[in-house]
Amino acid sequence: MTLVPVTYKGGVYRHDIIVDLIDDLGGYIIQKQVVAQDVFLQSLIPKEDIELVKATGRPLGGEVIESPLVGTEIAIVSPSLDIHHLPHTSCDVAEYLRRVGAKTNMVGLSRGFGKRIANLSIEERDIINEHDCAVFMLGNFETCIEYKMHSLRRGITVPIIVTGGPDRETLKRIIEPSVDGYVGGLGRIGHRMKKQEGEIEYLDRLIDEVSGVLDIRRESIAKDPLSVSPARLMSVIDEDLGITKGSTHPTPVTVQIAGLRVKIPYGEYADYVASIKIDDSVKVGDVAEILPSRMRDYILLRIKPFSDTGIMV
Amino acid sequence: MALDYFEVECREESGRLAYKDIAADVLQDLDLIKVVSKLYIRIDLDFPFFFAAGVLRKMPPPVKISDFAGVMVRDGNIVLDITDERYMAQMLTVLWERYGRDRVIQPDRFTVTIDSSIADAKEIEDTVVFDQRQSIYKDLLYALQWIAPEGFRVRREWVDDHRFWYVSSENTLSPQAIDGIISEKMAMLAADGEDGGAFA
């Protein structure tokens, strides 16, 4: 069964029909957002049942939108959180990635600005490495990007996509060694991106670039599949602990490509989470490493591959 | 953009154009387009430093209540009929402070009444509610800090009634490094156009 990442967008009225349907089909709802009269369900649905969900949602005014980044957590790395970089372009980029289903976290570096003085702290490095990929939002000058990129990428192990003012070819030429993705034309600006040409088109390219990078990651994971799908693990943990019901976080259990971020204290719950049963003979601790996250006191689960555990649930 | 002279100089063309847009956006956001008449920016990527120099226009006069509201005495009340809401918040703050919050009544969005026994219509008409000159230098320097690349925290700046310059860097700014460009560009702006007298 291949699960496809999609977003269901429809009215709040009777949307529980869709929720139940996705559950019955063996799909997972990664995130549910209610915005005024509308409900957005970011879900993984079996490929062959997409038409059924569309048909069921049609009388309720619902539509199913392809969202390639559902089930991924992406770090948007901004040189700082000052007015120079926020809300444009960092927020525009973060919002655009969320529209296609990604869970984005803005990582504002404490010393990411400047040319000579730019650097990355150990805490920032570790937080970025907890994500599926990192989008580095750099500035307008190729001289500065070339000079500072070495300091900013030091120790980063996840795929990096660099955006900046110079065009894509220039970014490719100046960044050595190469990174996983480049998007030109997306440097520092002073206004919200609205124009299709020269602004939104670059955001669309960024989506394509991030999707491409994550597809490669997914393919490499598929060669040695995970012991349990992250979405299934999310549903097992959430059902046992009832985290979503008791939390105000938008995504209390965040799904990543090969792991989960569970937003409850590590100290109190790590052992319990490890002991939750996935089925009669397999516990969460058997198929995943339970690690303390550098983000607050959350729990980070890294799902082990089949070759490591010999278990597939 | 409605500046008489606006130039950004940098050896990287894409960065130059980007900073031209940023400067225009920031000046527009802070409502400084009407205040700045000439602006020259140079970004040196090797030192590196950011330099801006410019000329200010003649400041608009202080805004009085009579400029945006009709003041009438009616039935023992002074009635202010607001024609432009832009300065409403500043006006209410001044009136509240002077007459007390419970005595300044706003029956609808465009009307404010005050008991005429405690207020004088002529005095209200002449009340200054907003003087751009008081905040302009602060706004101008804030704009330049915003336009400049963020890491450039070593700053020197100078503003007088008509002119200003601003230079910032991440490295130590020695007089030898910046004095030349400051005097050259200020002289250029002075020689260029009607505001030139200010630099003579």
Short mmCIF file of C-alpha atoms in Angstrom, two decimals:
data_model
loop_
_atom_site.label_atom_id
_atom_site.label_comp_id
_atom_site.label_asym_id
_atom_site.label_seq_id
_atom_site.Cartn_x
_atom_site.Cartn_y
_atom_site.Cartn_z
CA MET A 1 0.00 0.00 0.00
CA THR A 2 1.53 3.31 -1.13
CA LEU A 3 0.55 6.29 0.95
CA VAL A 4 0.29 9.60 -0.90
CA PRO A 5 0.70 12.94 0.90
CA VAL A 6 -2.36 15.14 0.29
CA THR A 7 -4.28 17.95 1.95
CA TYR A 8 -8.06 17.73 2.23
CA LYS A 9 -9.61 21.18 2.32
CA GLY A 10 -13.29 21.50 3.06
CA GLY A 11 -15.95 22.87 5.33
CA VAL A 12 -16.06 22.07 9.04
CA TYR A 13 -19.60 20.71 8.64
CA ARG A 14 -19.54 16.89 8.75
CA HIS A 15 -15.82 16.72 8.14
CA ASP A 16 -15.72 13.87 10.66
CA ILE A 17 -16.97 11.68 7.79
CA ILE A 18 -13.68 12.33 5.99
CA VAL A 19 -11.66 11.80 9.18
CA ASP A 20 -13.33 8.41 9.71
CA LEU A 21 -12.92 7.49 6.05
CA ILE A 22 -9.17 8.21 6.06
CA ASP A 23 -8.85 6.14 9.23
CA ASP A 24 -10.86 3.24 7.75
CA LEU A 25 -8.78 3.25 4.57
CA GLY A 26 -5.61 2.84 6.60
CA GLY A 27 -4.44 6.41 6.04
CA TYR A 28 -3.15 8.85 8.66
CA ILE A 29 -4.02 12.43 9.51
CA ILE A 30 -0.74 14.19 10.23
CA GLN A 31 -2.24 17.54 11.12
CA LYS A 32 -5.75 18.91 11.45
CA GLN A 33 -6.28 22.65 11.28
CA VAL A 34 -9.61 24.39 11.67
CA VAL A 35 -9.52 27.91 10.25
CA ALA A 36 -12.86 29.72 10.65
CA GLN A 37 -15.31 27.72 8.52
CA ASP A 38 -12.66 25.59 6.85
CA VAL A 39 -10.84 22.49 7.91
CA PHE A 40 -7.48 21.38 6.53
CA LEU A 41 -6.45 17.77 6.96
CA GLN A 42 -2.86 17.07 6.05
CA SER A 43 -2.94 13.36 5.49
CA LEU A 44 -1.32 10.31 4.03
CA ILE A 45 -3.89 8.40 2.01
CA PRO A 46 -3.55 5.10 0.06
CA LYS A 47 -2.94 5.98 -3.59
CA GLU A 48 -5.82 3.84 -4.89
CA ASP A 49 -8.34 5.50 -2.54
CA ILE A 50 -7.70 9.16 -3.47
CA GLU A 51 -10.71 9.12 -5.84
CA LEU A 52 -12.94 7.72 -3.08
CA VAL A 53 -11.92 10.53 -0.69
CA LYS A 54 -12.51 13.09 -3.46
CA ALA A 55 -15.95 11.64 -4.22
CA THR A 56 -16.92 11.54 -0.54
CA GLY A 57 -15.76 15.09 0.03
CA ARG A 58 -17.44 16.57 -3.05
CA PRO A 59 -20.95 16.94 -1.55
CA LEU A 60 -19.35 18.56 1.50
CA GLY A 61 -17.53 21.14 -0.64
CA GLY A 62 -14.19 19.47 -0.05
CA GLU A 63 -11.24 19.11 -2.35
CA VAL A 64 -8.09 17.04 -2.26
CA ILE A 65 -4.85 18.88 -3.05
CA GLU A 66 -1.52 17.26 -3.76
CA SER A 67 0.93 18.25 -0.99
CA PRO A 68 4.33 16.68 -1.56
CA LEU A 69 5.80 17.83 1.75
CA VAL A 70 3.22 16.36 4.15
CA GLY A 71 5.08 14.36 6.79
CA THR A 72 8.30 16.37 6.64
CA GLU A 73 9.82 18.82 9.09
CA ILE A 74 11.97 21.52 7.54
CA ALA A 75 14.26 24.07 9.19
CA ILE A 76 14.11 27.56 7.67
CA VAL A 77 17.45 29.01 8.68
CA SER A 78 17.49 32.79 8.77
CA PRO A 79 20.66 34.79 9.55
CA SER A 80 18.78 36.39 12.45
CA LEU A 81 15.25 37.18 13.58
CA ASP A 82 15.71 40.94 13.11
CA ILE A 83 13.61 43.15 10.85
CA HIS A 84 16.23 42.77 8.09
CA HIS A 85 15.15 39.17 7.48
CA LEU A 86 11.66 38.97 8.94
CA PRO A 87 8.86 38.95 7.97
CA HIS A 88 10.22 39.05 4.40
CA THR A 89 11.56 36.75 3.01
CA SER A 90 11.88 34.12 5.73
CA CYS A 91 8.19 34.11 6.69
CA ASP A 92 7.10 34.14 3.05
CA VAL A 93 9.20 31.04 2.43
CA ALA A 94 8.07 29.30 5.62
CA GLU A 95 4.43 30.00 4.82
CA TYR A 96 4.78 28.81 1.24
CA LEU A 97 6.36 25.53 2.37
CA ARG A 98 3.56 25.03 4.90
CA ARG A 99 0.99 25.39 2.12
CA VAL A 100 2.31 22.21 0.55
CA GLY A 101 2.16 20.36 3.83
CA ALA A 102 5.59 20.80 5.42
CA LYS A 103 6.01 21.51 9.11
CA THR A 104 8.46 24.38 9.12
CA ASN A 105 10.50 25.63 12.04
CA MET A 106 12.19 29.00 11.76
CA VAL A 107 15.74 28.82 13.09
CA GLY A 108 16.96 32.38 13.64
CA LEU A 109 20.71 32.23 14.14
CA SER A 110 22.19 34.34 16.89
CA ARG A 111 25.23 35.29 14.76
CA GLY A 112 24.27 34.37 11.21
CA PHE A 113 24.51 37.87 9.76
CA GLY A 114 27.50 39.76 8.39
CA LYS A 115 30.36 38.49 6.26
CA ARG A 116 33.41 37.81 8.46
CA ILE A 117 31.44 37.58 11.72
CA ALA A 118 28.86 34.97 10.62
CA ASN A 119 28.92 31.68 12.51
CA LEU A 120 26.77 28.84 13.76
CA SER A 121 26.52 27.77 17.41
CA ILE A 122 26.56 24.14 18.50
CA GLU A 123 22.98 24.34 19.74
CA GLU A 124 21.83 25.77 16.40
CA ARG A 125 23.74 23.05 14.54
CA ASP A 126 22.12 20.31 16.61
CA ILE A 127 18.62 21.75 16.21
CA ILE A 128 19.02 22.03 12.42
CA ASN A 129 20.29 18.43 12.31
CA GLU A 130 17.04 17.24 13.90
CA HIS A 131 15.13 18.22 10.73
CA ASP A 132 14.63 16.47 7.41
CA CYS A 133 16.37 19.26 5.54
CA ALA A 134 17.45 22.85 6.05
CA VAL A 135 16.69 25.85 3.84
CA PHE A 136 19.42 28.47 4.32
CA MET A 137 18.04 31.89 3.47
CA LEU A 138 21.04 33.99 2.54
CA GLY A 139 21.40 37.52 1.23
CA ASN A 140 21.98 39.37 -2.00
CA PHE A 141 25.76 39.44 -2.44
CA GLU A 142 27.65 36.50 -3.89
CA THR A 143 30.89 37.69 -2.27
CA CYS A 144 29.29 37.39 1.18
CA ILE A 145 27.55 34.08 0.47
CA GLU A 146 30.79 32.57 -0.80
CA TYR A 147 32.68 33.80 2.25
CA LYS A 148 30.22 32.90 5.02
CA MET A 149 28.69 29.63 3.77
CA HIS A 150 31.66 27.64 5.15
CA SER A 151 30.93 28.83 8.67
CA LEU A 152 27.18 28.38 8.45
CA ARG A 153 27.20 24.81 7.14
CA ARG A 154 29.83 23.47 9.55
CA GLY A 155 28.55 20.24 11.14
CA ILE A 156 25.22 20.19 9.30
CA THR A 157 24.43 16.61 8.30
CA VAL A 158 20.96 17.03 6.80
CA PRO A 159 20.47 18.08 3.16
CA ILE A 160 20.94 21.82 2.63
CA ILE A 161 19.04 24.00 0.16
CA VAL A 162 20.53 27.47 -0.24
CA THR A 163 18.51 30.47 -1.38
CA GLY A 164 20.02 33.83 -2.19
CA GLY A 165 19.80 36.91 -4.36
CA PRO A 166 22.25 35.81 -7.10
CA ASP A 167 20.93 33.45 -9.77
CA ARG A 168 21.03 29.68 -9.41
CA GLU A 169 24.10 29.17 -11.57
CA THR A 170 26.09 31.73 -9.57
CA LEU A 171 25.09 30.06 -6.28
CA LYS A 172 26.12 26.71 -7.70
CA ARG A 173 29.46 28.12 -8.78
CA ILE A 174 30.38 29.89 -5.53
CA ILE A 175 29.29 27.30 -2.97
CA GLU A 176 32.06 24.79 -2.52
CA PRO A 177 31.67 21.92 -1.70
CA SER A 178 28.27 21.73 -3.33
CA VAL A 179 25.02 21.53 -1.37
CA ASP A 180 21.85 19.62 -2.25
CA GLY A 181 19.74 22.41 -3.72
CA TYR A 182 19.99 26.00 -4.94
CA VAL A 183 17.31 28.61 -5.56
CA GLY A 184 18.41 31.96 -6.94
CA GLY A 185 16.51 35.23 -6.89
CA LEU A 186 15.34 34.72 -3.31
CA GLY A 187 17.51 37.15 -1.37
CA ARG A 188 16.70 39.78 1.20
CA ILE A 189 13.76 41.97 0.14
CA GLY A 190 11.76 44.66 1.88
CA HIS A 191 8.23 43.74 0.90
CA ARG A 192 5.91 40.77 0.81
CA MET A 193 6.28 38.54 -2.22
CA LYS A 194 3.19 39.02 -4.39
CA LYS A 195 4.28 39.22 -8.02
CA GLN A 196 4.14 35.96 -9.91
CA GLU A 197 7.14 36.86 -12.04
CA GLY A 198 10.36 37.28 -10.11
CA GLU A 199 8.88 36.45 -6.72
CA ILE A 200 6.27 33.67 -6.48
CA GLU A 201 7.98 31.80 -9.33
CA TYR A 202 11.10 31.47 -7.16
CA LEU A 203 9.01 30.17 -4.26
CA ASP A 204 7.56 27.57 -6.63
CA ARG A 205 11.11 26.63 -7.64
CA LEU A 206 12.01 26.28 -3.98
CA ILE A 207 9.12 23.84 -3.47
CA ASP A 208 10.35 21.81 -6.45
CA GLU A 209 13.91 21.87 -5.13
CA VAL A 210 12.91 20.82 -1.59
CA SER A 211 10.59 18.09 -2.92
CA GLY A 212 13.39 16.81 -5.17
CA VAL A 213 15.90 16.72 -2.30
CA LEU A 214 13.44 14.93 0.00
CA ASP A 215 12.46 12.46 -2.75
CA ILE A 216 16.12 11.45 -3.00
CA ARG A 217 16.15 11.01 0.79
CA ARG A 218 12.98 8.90 0.65
CA GLU A 219 14.45 6.76 -2.12
CA SER A 220 17.58 6.08 -0.13
CA ILE A 221 15.45 5.11 2.88
CA ALA A 222 13.33 2.84 0.67
CA LYS A 223 16.42 0.75 -0.09
CA ASP A 224 16.57 -0.19 3.58
CA PRO A 225 12.99 0.45 4.77
CA LEU A 226 12.14 1.71 8.22
CA SER A 227 10.93 -0.81 10.81
CA VAL A 228 7.70 1.14 11.16
CA SER A 229 6.23 4.02 9.20
CA PRO A 230 6.55 7.35 11.06
CA ALA A 231 2.85 8.07 10.52
CA ARG A 232 1.87 4.76 12.10
CA LEU A 233 4.18 5.34 15.03
CA MET A 234 2.62 8.77 15.49
CA SER A 235 -0.86 7.31 15.60
CA VAL A 236 0.19 4.58 18.08
CA ILE A 237 1.88 7.04 20.46
CA ASP A 238 -0.88 9.61 20.19
CA GLU A 239 -3.58 7.01 20.82
CA ASP A 240 -1.78 5.78 23.92
CA LEU A 241 -0.88 9.14 25.45
CA GLY A 242 -3.68 11.32 24.03
CA ILE A 243 -1.16 14.09 23.32
CA THR A 244 -3.14 15.86 20.60
CA LYS A 245 -6.25 16.12 22.80
CA GLY A 246 -4.35 17.67 25.68
CA SER A 247 -1.99 19.96 23.78
CA THR A 248 -2.23 23.38 22.20
CA HIS A 249 0.69 22.77 19.81
CA PRO A 250 -0.28 22.82 16.12
CA THR A 251 1.53 19.51 15.68
CA PRO A 252 2.03 17.89 19.12
CA VAL A 253 3.51 14.85 17.43
CA THR A 254 5.44 16.01 14.37
CA VAL A 255 6.07 13.48 11.65
CA GLN A 256 9.43 13.45 9.88
CA ILE A 257 10.64 11.28 7.03
CA ALA A 258 12.41 8.86 9.37
CA GLY A 259 11.34 9.92 12.82
CA LEU A 260 9.03 11.83 15.10
CA ARG A 261 9.23 14.81 17.41
CA VAL A 262 6.97 14.18 20.38
CA LYS A 263 6.27 17.41 22.26
CA ILE A 264 6.21 16.10 25.81
CA PRO A 265 9.02 16.23 28.41
CA TYR A 266 11.81 13.71 27.78
CA GLY A 267 12.67 13.25 31.45
CA GLU A 268 9.18 12.19 32.50
CA TYR A 269 7.99 10.29 29.43
CA ALA A 270 10.99 8.79 27.59
CA ASP A 271 10.80 5.41 29.34
CA TYR A 272 7.05 5.24 29.02
CA VAL A 273 7.16 6.09 25.29
CA ALA A 274 9.74 3.31 24.80
CA SER A 275 7.39 0.83 26.47
CA ILE A 276 4.31 1.60 24.34
CA LYS A 277 3.27 -1.47 22.38
CA ILE A 278 2.92 -1.15 18.60
CA ASP A 279 1.55 -4.66 18.35
CA ASP A 280 1.57 -7.72 20.64
CA SER A 281 5.29 -8.33 20.45
CA VAL A 282 6.88 -5.03 19.41
CA LYS A 283 7.41 -1.96 21.56
CA VAL A 284 8.35 1.54 20.40
CA GLY A 285 11.77 1.14 22.02
CA ASP A 286 12.47 -1.92 19.83
CA VAL A 287 12.14 0.00 16.56
CA ALA A 288 13.23 3.53 17.45
CA GLU A 289 15.92 5.39 19.33
CA ILE A 290 14.37 7.65 21.97
CA LEU A 291 16.54 10.76 22.20
CA PRO A 292 16.27 14.08 24.00
CA SER A 293 15.62 16.85 21.49
CA ARG A 294 17.65 20.06 21.59
CA MET A 295 14.36 21.85 21.00
CA ARG A 296 12.98 22.61 24.49
CA ASP A 297 12.62 19.33 26.42
CA TYR A 298 10.91 17.37 23.67
CA ILE A 299 11.46 13.76 22.71
CA LEU A 300 13.02 12.91 19.36
CA LEU A 301 12.42 9.47 17.93
CA ARG A 302 14.69 8.16 15.21
CA ILE A 303 13.17 5.08 13.61
CA LYS A 304 15.70 2.29 13.00
CA PRO A 305 15.88 0.62 9.58
CA PHE A 306 14.82 -2.99 9.02
CA SER A 307 18.45 -4.05 8.63
CA ASP A 308 19.10 -2.89 12.18
CA THR A 309 16.13 -4.45 13.96
CA GLY A 310 14.94 -7.28 11.74
CA ILE A 311 11.42 -6.13 12.62
CA MET A 312 8.80 -4.76 10.23
CA VAL A 313 5.44 -3.69 11.66
CA MET B 1 10.26 56.52 -6.45
CA ALA B 2 9.85 60.24 -6.16
CA LEU B 3 13.36 61.19 -5.06
CA ASP B 4 15.22 63.85 -7.03
CA TYR B 5 18.34 61.71 -7.01
CA PHE B 6 18.68 58.09 -5.97
CA GLU B 7 21.65 55.91 -6.70
CA VAL B 8 23.02 52.68 -5.30
CA GLU B 9 26.58 51.78 -6.20
CA CYS B 10 28.02 48.29 -5.79
CA ARG B 11 30.22 46.13 -7.97
CA GLU B 12 27.68 43.28 -7.97
CA GLU B 13 24.79 44.23 -10.22
CA SER B 14 22.17 41.86 -8.74
CA GLY B 15 22.99 43.02 -5.21
CA ARG B 16 22.89 46.64 -6.30
CA LEU B 17 19.41 46.26 -7.75
CA ALA B 18 18.22 44.33 -4.69
CA TYR B 19 19.43 47.07 -2.34
CA LYS B 20 17.81 49.72 -4.52
CA ASP B 21 14.49 47.94 -4.01
CA ILE B 22 15.11 47.48 -0.28
CA ALA B 23 15.93 51.18 0.19
CA ALA B 24 12.82 52.20 -1.74
CA ASP B 25 10.64 49.82 0.30
CA VAL B 26 12.02 50.97 3.63
CA LEU B 27 11.66 54.66 2.83
CA GLN B 28 8.12 54.02 1.69
CA ASP B 29 7.25 51.96 4.78
CA LEU B 30 8.53 54.67 7.11
CA ASP B 31 6.87 57.45 5.11
CA LEU B 32 10.19 59.13 4.38
CA ILE B 33 9.81 59.55 0.61
CA LYS B 34 8.47 63.07 1.09
CA VAL B 35 11.31 63.93 3.44
CA VAL B 36 14.39 62.69 1.58
CA SER B 37 15.18 64.42 -1.69
CA LYS B 38 18.52 62.83 -2.58
CA LEU B 39 20.01 59.54 -1.52
CA TYR B 40 23.28 57.94 -2.49
CA ILE B 41 24.24 54.49 -1.24
CA ARG B 42 27.51 52.65 -1.74
CA ILE B 43 28.11 49.10 -0.65
CA ASP B 44 31.75 48.03 -0.57
CA LEU B 45 31.98 44.27 -0.45
CA ASP B 46 35.69 44.03 0.24
CA PHE B 47 36.16 46.27 3.30
CA PRO B 48 33.13 45.69 3.79
CA PHE B 49 31.08 48.81 4.53
CA PHE B 50 27.72 50.40 3.81
CA PHE B 51 27.64 54.12 3.14
CA ALA B 52 24.63 56.35 2.64
CA ALA B 53 24.51 60.11 2.16
CA GLY B 54 21.60 62.32 1.35
CA VAL B 55 19.78 65.59 1.38
CA LEU B 56 16.53 66.27 3.17
CA ARG B 57 13.69 68.33 1.83
CA LYS B 58 12.22 71.27 3.67
CA MET B 59 10.20 69.80 6.51
CA PRO B 60 6.43 70.06 6.43
CA PRO B 61 5.06 72.45 9.09
CA PRO B 62 3.62 71.10 12.36
CA VAL B 63 0.08 69.73 12.03
CA LYS B 64 -2.56 71.68 14.00
CA ILE B 65 -6.09 70.51 14.75
CA SER B 66 -7.46 73.20 12.39
CA ASP B 67 -5.55 71.50 9.51
CA PHE B 68 -7.70 68.38 9.59
CA ALA B 69 -10.84 69.27 11.60
CA GLY B 70 -13.55 71.92 11.58
CA VAL B 71 -13.94 73.46 15.05
CA MET B 72 -17.42 74.82 15.88
CA VAL B 73 -19.19 75.91 19.05
CA ARG B 74 -22.65 74.34 19.23
CA ASP B 75 -25.10 74.03 22.18
CA GLY B 76 -22.47 74.73 24.81
CA ASN B 77 -20.06 72.26 23.26
CA ILE B 78 -17.01 72.61 21.07
CA VAL B 79 -17.58 70.19 18.20
CA LEU B 80 -14.63 68.92 16.15
CA ASP B 81 -15.66 67.66 12.74
CA ILE B 82 -12.77 65.45 11.59
CA THR B 83 -12.02 65.45 7.87
CA ASP B 84 -8.80 63.39 7.93
CA GLU B 85 -8.49 60.55 10.42
CA ARG B 86 -4.73 60.22 10.04
CA TYR B 87 -3.89 62.30 13.12
CA MET B 88 -6.88 61.19 15.21
CA ALA B 89 -4.86 59.11 17.68
CA GLN B 90 -2.34 61.89 18.34
CA MET B 91 -5.13 64.46 18.69
CA LEU B 92 -7.08 62.37 21.19
CA THR B 93 -3.93 61.78 23.24
CA VAL B 94 -3.30 65.55 23.45
CA LEU B 95 -6.95 66.37 24.28
CA TRP B 96 -7.23 63.58 26.86
CA GLU B 97 -4.15 64.83 28.59
CA ARG B 98 -5.35 68.40 28.63
CA TYR B 99 -9.07 68.03 29.46
CA GLY B 100 -9.38 64.54 30.96
CA ARG B 101 -10.55 61.38 29.29
CA ASP B 102 -14.16 61.60 30.53
CA ARG B 103 -14.63 65.12 29.13
CA VAL B 104 -13.52 64.38 25.57
CA ILE B 105 -16.48 62.60 24.03
CA GLN B 106 -16.48 60.88 20.66
CA PRO B 107 -20.11 60.21 19.67
CA ASP B 108 -19.07 58.83 16.29
CA ARG B 109 -15.95 58.09 14.28
CA PHE B 110 -15.59 61.57 12.80
CA THR B 111 -16.86 63.75 15.66
CA VAL B 112 -15.33 64.79 18.97
CA THR B 113 -17.06 67.09 21.46
CA ILE B 114 -15.71 68.94 24.49
CA ASP B 115 -17.66 71.02 26.97
CA SER B 116 -17.05 74.67 26.02
CA SER B 117 -16.92 75.71 29.67
CA ILE B 118 -13.54 74.04 30.05
CA ALA B 119 -12.10 74.64 26.59
CA ASP B 120 -11.51 77.46 24.15
CA ALA B 121 -12.20 76.93 20.44
CA LYS B 122 -9.29 79.08 19.26
CA GLU B 123 -6.89 77.30 21.60
CA ILE B 124 -8.05 73.92 20.28
CA GLU B 125 -7.68 75.03 16.65
CA ASP B 126 -4.08 76.06 17.26
CA THR B 127 -3.12 72.93 19.17
CA VAL B 128 -0.20 71.14 17.52
CA VAL B 129 -0.79 67.38 17.45
CA PHE B 130 2.07 66.16 15.28
CA ASP B 131 5.44 67.62 14.39
CA GLN B 132 7.39 65.49 11.98
CA ARG B 133 10.58 67.43 12.69
CA GLN B 134 10.74 65.97 16.17
CA SER B 135 10.84 62.36 15.05
CA ILE B 136 12.41 62.68 11.63
CA TYR B 137 16.03 62.16 12.63
CA LYS B 138 15.17 59.12 14.67
CA ASP B 139 13.11 57.74 11.78
CA LEU B 140 15.83 58.50 9.27
CA LEU B 141 18.56 56.73 11.23
CA TYR B 142 16.25 53.80 11.89
CA ALA B 143 15.59 53.59 8.13
CA LEU B 144 19.31 53.60 7.34
CA GLN B 145 20.01 50.91 9.94
CA TRP B 146 17.21 48.87 8.42
CA ILE B 147 18.49 49.30 4.86
CA ALA B 148 22.11 48.49 5.78
CA PRO B 149 23.15 44.82 5.92
CA GLU B 150 22.39 43.55 9.39
CA GLY B 151 25.82 42.46 10.50
CA PHE B 152 27.20 45.97 10.15
CA ARG B 153 27.01 47.00 13.77
CA VAL B 154 29.95 49.42 13.86
CA ARG B 155 28.32 52.72 12.95
CA ARG B 156 29.05 56.37 12.47
CA GLU B 157 26.36 58.83 11.51
CA TRP B 158 25.77 62.53 11.18
CA VAL B 159 22.56 64.48 10.58
CA ASP B 160 21.84 68.20 10.45
CA ASP B 161 18.84 70.20 9.21
CA HIS B 162 19.36 69.40 5.54
CA ARG B 163 21.89 66.66 5.13
CA PHE B 164 22.96 63.36 6.55
CA TRP B 165 25.45 60.57 6.12
CA TYR B 166 25.63 57.14 7.63
CA VAL B 167 28.35 54.54 7.45
CA SER B 168 28.43 51.10 9.00
CA SER B 169 30.62 48.04 8.87
CA GLU B 170 31.46 44.83 10.68
CA ASN B 171 35.10 45.96 10.91
CA THR B 172 36.67 48.91 12.72
CA LEU B 173 35.84 52.13 10.91
CA SER B 174 39.00 54.19 10.84
CA PRO B 175 38.79 57.84 9.71
CA GLN B 176 41.27 57.10 6.92
CA ALA B 177 38.93 54.51 5.46
CA ILE B 178 35.78 56.59 5.34
CA ASP B 179 36.65 60.30 5.41
CA GLY B 180 37.47 60.34 1.71
CA ILE B 181 34.19 58.93 0.55
CA ILE B 182 32.18 61.06 2.98
CA SER B 183 33.69 64.34 1.79
CA GLU B 184 33.59 63.29 -1.87
CA LYS B 185 29.93 62.29 -1.84
CA MET B 186 28.75 65.16 0.32
CA ALA B 187 30.44 67.57 -2.07
CA MET B 188 28.84 65.80 -5.02
CA LEU B 189 25.37 66.05 -3.51
CA ALA B 190 26.00 69.69 -2.63
CA ALA B 191 27.05 70.57 -6.17
CA ASP B 192 24.15 68.70 -7.69
CA GLY B 193 20.91 70.70 -7.72
CA GLU B 194 19.12 73.34 -5.75
CA ASP B 195 19.93 72.03 -2.27
CA GLY B 196 23.57 72.68 -3.02
CA GLY B 197 23.72 75.80 -0.90
CA ALA B 198 23.51 73.73 2.22
CA PHE B 199 26.93 72.24 1.54
CA ALA B 200 28.81 75.33 0.51
#
